[in-house]
Amino acid sequence: MDLSYSAEYEKFRGEVKAFLAGSWPLRGDEAKLPGEKRAALFRERAIAAGFLARSIPKRYGGSEQAADVLKAQIIRDEFARARAPGEMAGIGPSMLVPTLLEKGSEWQKERFIAPTIRGEIVWCQGYSEPGSGSDLASLQTKAELRGDEWVINGQKIWTSGAHRADYMFCLCRTEPAAQKHGGISYLLLSMKQPGIEVRPLRQMTGAADFNEVFFTDARTPKDWIVGKRGEGWLVSRTTLKHERNMIGDAANALATFQSLVSLAQRTTRAGKPAIQDPAIRQRLVQLEGYVRSHQYSGYRQLTKAAKSQDPGRVQLMNKLTSTNIGNEIAKLALDLLGDDGLYEPGERTLGAGPRSNAQWVGQFMWSLGSAVAGGTANIQRNVIGERGLGLPRDAAASAKG
């Protein structure tokens, strides 16, 4: 594994730095714009300069640059260092856009990708259902083709952001007679229509990020299907792959750990900074070992990708490793807080910046839920065991079909 960059890539890093120096933060009247508008204006310029949306063709609103994982990493590093807005975050840009690029039809790409990466339309994901749990393929929401429309009836649950979404990409059972994995289709639909009811679910953090979504004769056009009829399970695996990559990014774990160190520095124990306590230092060192291992595993995968080599089975571990580390970091933070851990949880933040005590409480609670997102920890262990180690299929899953 070679972690150094060649002269060619260092030259590219200089180009990125020069662009950032002249473009971020915005100046003059533009600096007075609301935060979202400032970010949108900067992203538009970064796309035009070829630094964002690099894998997306220009006809779909991207900058259409040649694939280069090292340049992509340099851009992420330098944008983070300058605290400049990077790629639009969220389910639409991170999960649906790459799925459409791989599996979508031409008109779907032209209609949906550009406004999604610009943040003009917001998506939610309709996968989970009551009673399905981790056995996603047992879902029961039905879509029946009537003329030129799919008519949808059923219920989804744990739908992040459904209350503010413009569209949903969802899995529906369209072939009742087929075996469960073969009877599912991947549909796009508008959330702004009669027949869709969104009910927020209150979390223990006090926030309501998730929702129940009820469909009563909701409709979507016949050609708003991604992939072929009955092959939605295969399309969904493409989306899940990108979701797990998003959750498993080592950069998030490293940023959260750095914030934990800051907490240990400002928190006192027996009149001294907690970071001077040998027991706390031991736990921090252990955690840093996990974080750095995860980070360098990412570098190893990056190096292989740069050489057009298969990153191998280790990438199956990224999401599980990341969520485990996140929970361990949050548990130590809660121990450092002591009685302050009884605070009402605050809104979770990203990045290495300082967190309030209330935000650390929120971070701990969120870390429990993140182990479920993108497939539960148990499902991840099954994937590692079966696909990575070649072990027999899980007996319970095999019995269900």
Coordinates of C-alpha atoms in Angstrom, one line a residue:
M1 CA 0.0 0.0 0.0
D2 CA 1.5 3.3 -1.1
L3 CA 0.0 6.3 0.7
S4 CA 2.0 9.0 -1.2
Y5 CA 0.8 10.9 -4.2
S6 CA 2.7 11.3 -7.4
A7 CA 3.8 14.7 -8.7
E8 CA 0.8 14.6 -11.1
Y9 CA -1.6 14.2 -8.3
E10 CA 0.1 16.9 -6.1
K11 CA -0.3 19.2 -9.1
F12 CA -4.0 18.4 -9.1
R13 CA -4.1 19.1 -5.4
G14 CA -2.7 22.5 -6.2
E15 CA -5.5 23.1 -8.7
V16 CA -8.1 22.1 -6.1
K17 CA -6.6 24.4 -3.5
A18 CA -6.4 27.3 -6.0
F19 CA -10.1 26.9 -6.8
L20 CA -11.1 26.8 -3.2
A21 CA -9.0 29.9 -2.4
G22 CA -10.8 31.8 -5.0
S23 CA -14.3 30.4 -4.5
W24 CA -14.9 29.6 -0.8
P25 CA -16.1 31.2 1.4
L26 CA -18.2 33.4 -0.8
R27 CA -17.4 37.1 -0.6
G28 CA -19.3 40.4 -0.9
D29 CA -23.1 40.3 -1.2
E30 CA -23.0 36.5 -1.9
A31 CA -21.6 36.0 1.7
K32 CA -24.9 37.5 3.0
L33 CA -27.0 34.8 1.3
P34 CA -28.7 32.1 3.5
G35 CA -26.5 29.1 4.2
E36 CA -28.3 26.8 1.8
K37 CA -28.1 29.3 -1.1
R38 CA -24.4 29.9 -0.5
A39 CA -23.8 26.2 -0.6
A40 CA -25.9 25.7 -3.7
L41 CA -24.1 28.5 -5.5
F42 CA -20.7 27.1 -4.6
R43 CA -21.6 23.6 -5.7
E44 CA -22.8 24.9 -9.0
R45 CA -19.4 26.5 -9.6
A46 CA -17.5 23.4 -8.3
I47 CA -19.4 21.2 -10.8
A48 CA -18.6 23.6 -13.6
A49 CA -14.9 23.4 -12.5
G50 CA -15.0 19.6 -12.6
F51 CA -14.6 19.0 -8.8
L52 CA -18.1 17.7 -7.9
A53 CA -20.5 15.3 -9.5
R54 CA -17.5 13.9 -11.4
S55 CA -19.0 10.5 -12.2
I56 CA -22.2 12.0 -13.6
P57 CA -22.4 12.9 -17.3
K58 CA -22.9 16.5 -18.2
R59 CA -26.2 15.8 -19.9
Y60 CA -27.5 14.8 -16.4
G61 CA -26.1 17.8 -14.7
G62 CA -22.6 16.5 -13.6
S63 CA -19.1 17.4 -14.6
E64 CA -18.3 14.1 -16.4
Q65 CA -14.7 13.6 -15.4
A66 CA -12.7 10.5 -16.0
A67 CA -12.9 8.0 -13.1
D68 CA -10.0 8.6 -10.8
V69 CA -10.3 7.5 -7.2
L70 CA -7.1 9.3 -6.1
K71 CA -8.4 12.6 -7.5
A72 CA -11.7 12.0 -5.8
Q73 CA -9.9 11.5 -2.5
I74 CA -7.8 14.6 -2.9
I75 CA -11.0 16.6 -3.6
R76 CA -12.6 15.2 -0.4
D77 CA -9.6 16.0 1.7
E78 CA -9.1 19.5 0.4
F79 CA -12.8 20.4 0.5
A80 CA -13.0 19.1 4.1
R81 CA -9.9 21.1 5.1
A82 CA -11.4 24.3 3.7
R83 CA -14.8 23.4 5.2
A84 CA -16.3 23.9 1.8
P85 CA -19.6 22.2 0.8
G86 CA -19.0 18.8 -0.9
E87 CA -21.4 16.6 -2.7
M88 CA -25.0 17.0 -1.8
A89 CA -25.7 14.6 1.1
G90 CA -28.8 12.5 1.5
I91 CA -30.7 9.5 0.2
G92 CA -31.3 10.9 -3.2
P93 CA -27.8 11.9 -4.3
S94 CA -26.0 9.1 -2.4
M95 CA -28.3 6.2 -3.2
L96 CA -30.8 6.8 -5.9
V97 CA -28.6 8.7 -8.3
P98 CA -26.0 5.9 -8.6
T99 CA -28.8 3.4 -8.9
L100 CA -30.4 5.3 -11.8
L101 CA -27.0 5.6 -13.5
E102 CA -26.6 1.8 -13.3
K103 CA -30.2 0.6 -13.8
G104 CA -32.4 3.6 -14.8
S105 CA -33.8 4.3 -18.2
E106 CA -32.6 7.3 -20.2
W107 CA -35.6 9.5 -19.5
Q108 CA -35.4 8.7 -15.8
K109 CA -31.8 9.9 -15.7
E110 CA -32.6 13.1 -17.7
R111 CA -35.5 13.9 -15.5
F112 CA -34.4 13.1 -12.0
I113 CA -30.6 13.2 -11.6
A114 CA -29.8 16.9 -12.2
P115 CA -32.4 18.3 -9.8
T116 CA -31.5 15.6 -7.2
I117 CA -27.8 16.5 -7.1
R118 CA -28.6 20.2 -6.9
G119 CA -30.9 19.6 -4.0
E120 CA -34.0 20.8 -5.8
I121 CA -36.0 17.7 -5.1
V122 CA -35.8 15.4 -2.1
W123 CA -36.3 11.6 -2.0
C124 CA -37.2 9.1 0.6
Q125 CA -36.7 5.3 0.6
G126 CA -39.6 2.9 0.9
Y127 CA -38.1 -0.4 1.8
S128 CA -39.0 -1.4 5.4
E129 CA -42.4 -2.7 6.4
P130 CA -44.1 -3.8 9.6
G131 CA -43.7 -7.5 10.0
S132 CA -40.8 -7.8 7.5
G133 CA -38.0 -6.8 9.8
S134 CA -34.7 -7.8 8.5
D135 CA -36.4 -10.2 6.0
L136 CA -37.0 -7.4 3.5
A137 CA -38.0 -9.7 0.7
S138 CA -41.1 -10.7 2.6
L139 CA -42.6 -7.2 2.1
Q140 CA -46.4 -7.0 1.3
T141 CA -47.0 -3.6 -0.2
K142 CA -48.6 -4.3 -3.5
A143 CA -48.6 -2.5 -6.8
E144 CA -51.1 -3.5 -9.5
L145 CA -50.8 -2.4 -13.1
R146 CA -54.1 -0.8 -14.2
G147 CA -53.9 0.6 -17.7
D148 CA -51.0 3.1 -17.8
E149 CA -50.6 3.3 -14.0
W150 CA -49.4 1.3 -11.0
V151 CA -51.9 1.4 -8.2
I152 CA -50.2 1.0 -4.8
N153 CA -51.7 -0.2 -1.5
G154 CA -49.9 -1.1 1.7
Q155 CA -47.6 0.4 4.3
K156 CA -43.9 1.3 4.8
I157 CA -42.2 2.1 8.1
W158 CA -39.0 3.7 9.4
T159 CA -39.1 6.0 6.3
S160 CA -36.5 8.6 6.8
G161 CA -37.5 12.1 5.8
A162 CA -40.8 11.1 4.2
H163 CA -42.5 14.2 5.7
R164 CA -40.4 16.5 3.6
A165 CA -39.8 14.3 0.5
D166 CA -41.0 15.1 -3.0
Y167 CA -40.6 11.5 -4.3
M168 CA -40.0 8.0 -3.0
F169 CA -38.2 5.1 -4.5
C170 CA -39.8 1.9 -3.2
L171 CA -40.1 -1.8 -3.4
C172 CA -43.6 -3.2 -4.2
R173 CA -44.9 -6.7 -4.8
T174 CA -46.1 -6.8 -8.4
E175 CA -46.1 -10.5 -9.1
P176 CA -48.1 -12.2 -6.3
A177 CA -47.6 -15.7 -7.7
A178 CA -43.8 -15.5 -7.9
Q179 CA -41.4 -16.5 -5.2
K180 CA -40.8 -13.7 -2.8
H181 CA -37.5 -12.4 -4.2
G182 CA -38.8 -12.7 -7.8
G183 CA -42.1 -10.9 -7.3
I184 CA -40.8 -7.4 -6.4
S185 CA -40.5 -4.3 -8.6
Y186 CA -38.6 -1.0 -7.9
L187 CA -40.9 1.9 -8.5
L188 CA -40.6 5.7 -8.3
L189 CA -43.6 7.7 -7.2
S190 CA -44.6 11.2 -6.2
M191 CA -45.2 11.9 -2.5
K192 CA -47.4 14.8 -3.3
Q193 CA -50.7 13.0 -4.2
P194 CA -53.9 11.8 -2.7
G195 CA -53.7 8.3 -1.3
I196 CA -50.4 8.8 0.6
E197 CA -50.5 9.5 4.4
V198 CA -47.3 10.2 6.3
R199 CA -47.3 9.8 10.1
P200 CA -44.2 10.8 12.0
L201 CA -42.6 8.4 14.5
R202 CA -41.2 10.1 17.6
Q203 CA -37.8 8.8 18.6
M204 CA -36.3 8.7 22.1
T205 CA -34.1 11.6 21.1
G206 CA -37.3 13.7 20.8
A207 CA -36.9 14.2 17.1
A208 CA -39.1 12.6 14.4
D209 CA -36.8 11.8 11.5
F210 CA -38.7 8.6 10.7
N211 CA -42.3 8.0 9.5
E212 CA -44.9 5.5 8.7
V213 CA -46.3 5.8 5.2
F214 CA -49.7 4.5 4.2
F215 CA -50.7 3.9 0.6
T216 CA -54.4 3.8 -0.4
D217 CA -54.7 3.5 -4.1
A218 CA -51.7 5.8 -4.6
R219 CA -50.6 5.9 -8.2
T220 CA -47.5 6.2 -10.4
P221 CA -47.1 6.0 -14.2
K222 CA -46.4 2.7 -15.8
D223 CA -42.9 3.6 -16.9
W224 CA -41.7 4.9 -13.5
I225 CA -40.3 1.5 -12.9
V226 CA -36.5 1.0 -12.5
G227 CA -35.3 -2.2 -14.1
K228 CA -37.6 -4.8 -15.3
R229 CA -40.9 -5.9 -13.8
G230 CA -40.3 -8.5 -11.0
E231 CA -36.5 -7.7 -10.9
G232 CA -36.7 -5.0 -8.3
W233 CA -34.8 -7.1 -5.8
L234 CA -31.7 -7.0 -8.0
V235 CA -32.1 -3.2 -8.4
S236 CA -32.5 -2.8 -4.6
R237 CA -29.2 -4.5 -4.0
T238 CA -27.5 -1.8 -6.1
T239 CA -29.1 0.9 -3.8
L240 CA -28.1 -1.0 -0.6
K241 CA -24.5 -1.3 -1.8
H242 CA -24.3 2.5 -2.0
E243 CA -26.2 3.0 1.3
R244 CA -23.7 0.8 3.1
N245 CA -20.8 2.6 1.5
M246 CA -22.2 5.9 2.7
I247 CA -22.7 4.7 6.3
G248 CA -19.4 2.8 6.4
D249 CA -17.2 5.8 5.4
A250 CA -14.2 5.9 7.8
A251 CA -14.1 9.7 7.6
N252 CA -17.2 9.9 9.8
A253 CA -15.7 7.6 12.5
L254 CA -12.4 9.6 12.5
A255 CA -14.2 13.0 12.8
T256 CA -16.4 11.7 15.7
F257 CA -13.3 10.3 17.5
Q258 CA -11.5 13.7 17.2
S259 CA -14.5 15.3 18.8
L260 CA -14.4 12.7 21.6
V261 CA -10.8 13.6 22.3
S262 CA -11.9 17.3 22.6
L263 CA -14.6 16.2 25.1
A264 CA -12.0 14.3 27.2
Q265 CA -9.8 17.4 27.2
R266 CA -12.5 19.8 28.5
T267 CA -14.2 17.3 30.9
T268 CA -12.7 17.0 34.5
R269 CA -12.3 14.1 36.8
A270 CA -11.1 14.6 40.4
G271 CA -10.2 18.1 39.5
K272 CA -8.1 17.2 36.5
P273 CA -8.8 16.9 32.7
A274 CA -10.3 13.5 32.0
I275 CA -7.8 12.9 29.3
Q276 CA -5.1 12.6 32.0
D277 CA -7.0 9.7 33.7
P278 CA -5.0 6.5 32.8
A279 CA -8.3 4.5 32.4
I280 CA -9.7 7.0 30.0
R281 CA -6.5 7.2 28.1
Q282 CA -6.5 3.4 27.8
R283 CA -10.0 3.5 26.3
L284 CA -9.1 6.3 24.0
V285 CA -6.0 4.5 22.7
Q286 CA -8.1 1.3 22.1
L287 CA -10.7 3.3 20.2
E288 CA -8.1 5.1 18.1
G289 CA -6.7 1.7 17.2
Y290 CA -10.1 0.7 15.8
V291 CA -10.6 4.0 14.0
R292 CA -7.1 4.0 12.4
S293 CA -7.5 0.3 11.4
H294 CA -10.8 1.2 9.7
Q295 CA -9.2 4.3 8.1
Y296 CA -6.2 2.3 6.8
S297 CA -8.5 -0.5 5.6
G298 CA -10.2 2.2 3.6
Y299 CA -6.8 3.4 2.2
R300 CA -6.0 -0.2 1.2
Q301 CA -9.3 -0.5 -0.6
L302 CA -8.7 2.9 -2.3
T303 CA -5.2 1.7 -3.4
K304 CA -6.6 -1.4 -5.0
A305 CA -9.4 0.6 -6.7
A306 CA -6.8 3.0 -8.1
K307 CA -5.0 0.0 -9.6
S308 CA -8.3 -1.3 -11.0
Q309 CA -8.1 -4.2 -8.7
D310 CA -11.1 -5.8 -6.8
P311 CA -11.0 -4.4 -3.2
G312 CA -12.0 -7.9 -2.1
R313 CA -14.2 -9.2 0.7
V314 CA -12.9 -6.7 3.3
Q315 CA -15.4 -4.1 1.9
L316 CA -18.2 -6.2 3.3
M317 CA -17.0 -5.2 6.7
N318 CA -17.1 -1.4 6.3
K319 CA -20.6 -0.7 7.4
L320 CA -20.5 -3.1 10.4
T321 CA -17.1 -1.8 11.5
S322 CA -18.2 1.8 11.2
T323 CA -21.4 1.5 13.2
N324 CA -19.6 -0.6 16.0
I325 CA -16.9 2.1 16.3
G326 CA -19.6 4.8 16.4
N327 CA -21.4 3.1 19.3
E328 CA -18.2 2.6 21.3
I329 CA -17.2 6.2 20.9
A330 CA -20.6 7.3 22.0
K331 CA -20.5 5.0 25.1
L332 CA -17.2 6.5 26.2
A333 CA -18.6 10.0 25.7
L334 CA -21.6 9.2 27.9
D335 CA -19.2 7.9 30.6
L336 CA -17.3 11.2 30.4
L337 CA -20.5 13.2 30.8
G338 CA -21.5 11.5 34.0
D339 CA -24.6 13.1 35.4
D340 CA -24.8 15.4 32.4
G341 CA -25.6 12.3 30.4
L342 CA -29.1 12.7 31.8
Y343 CA -29.5 15.9 29.6
E344 CA -32.3 16.0 27.1
P345 CA -30.6 14.8 23.8
G346 CA -29.5 17.5 21.4
E347 CA -29.4 17.3 17.6
R348 CA -26.7 15.1 16.3
T349 CA -23.9 16.8 14.4
L350 CA -21.4 15.6 11.8
G351 CA -17.7 16.5 11.5
A352 CA -14.9 17.0 14.1
G353 CA -16.2 20.3 15.6
P354 CA -17.1 20.5 19.3
R355 CA -20.3 19.0 20.4
S356 CA -22.4 20.1 23.4
N357 CA -23.1 17.7 26.2
A358 CA -26.7 17.4 25.0
Q359 CA -25.5 16.7 21.4
W360 CA -23.3 13.8 22.8
V361 CA -26.4 12.3 24.4
G362 CA -28.1 12.6 21.0
Q363 CA -25.0 11.0 19.4
F364 CA -25.3 8.0 21.8
M365 CA -28.9 7.4 21.0
W366 CA -28.3 7.8 17.3
S367 CA -25.5 5.3 17.4
L368 CA -28.0 2.6 18.5
G369 CA -30.2 3.2 15.5
S370 CA -27.3 3.5 12.9
A371 CA -26.6 -0.2 13.5
V372 CA -30.0 -1.0 11.9
A373 CA -29.8 1.4 8.9
G374 CA -28.8 -0.2 5.6
G375 CA -29.4 -3.7 7.0
T376 CA -29.1 -4.7 10.7
A377 CA -25.8 -5.8 12.3
N378 CA -26.9 -9.4 12.2
I379 CA -27.7 -9.2 8.5
Q380 CA -24.2 -7.7 8.0
R381 CA -22.6 -10.6 9.9
N382 CA -24.6 -13.1 7.8
V383 CA -23.3 -11.3 4.6
I384 CA -19.7 -11.5 5.9
G385 CA -20.1 -15.1 6.9
E386 CA -21.9 -16.4 3.8
R387 CA -20.3 -14.2 1.0
G388 CA -17.0 -13.5 2.6
L389 CA -16.1 -16.7 4.4
G390 CA -18.2 -19.2 2.4
L391 CA -20.2 -20.4 5.4
P392 CA -23.6 -22.1 5.0
R393 CA -26.6 -19.9 4.7
D394 CA -28.4 -18.8 7.9
A395 CA -30.8 -21.6 8.8
A396 CA -33.7 -19.2 9.6
A397 CA -33.3 -17.3 6.3
S398 CA -33.1 -20.5 4.3
A399 CA -36.2 -21.8 5.9
K400 CA -38.2 -18.7 4.8
G401 CA -37.3 -19.2 1.3

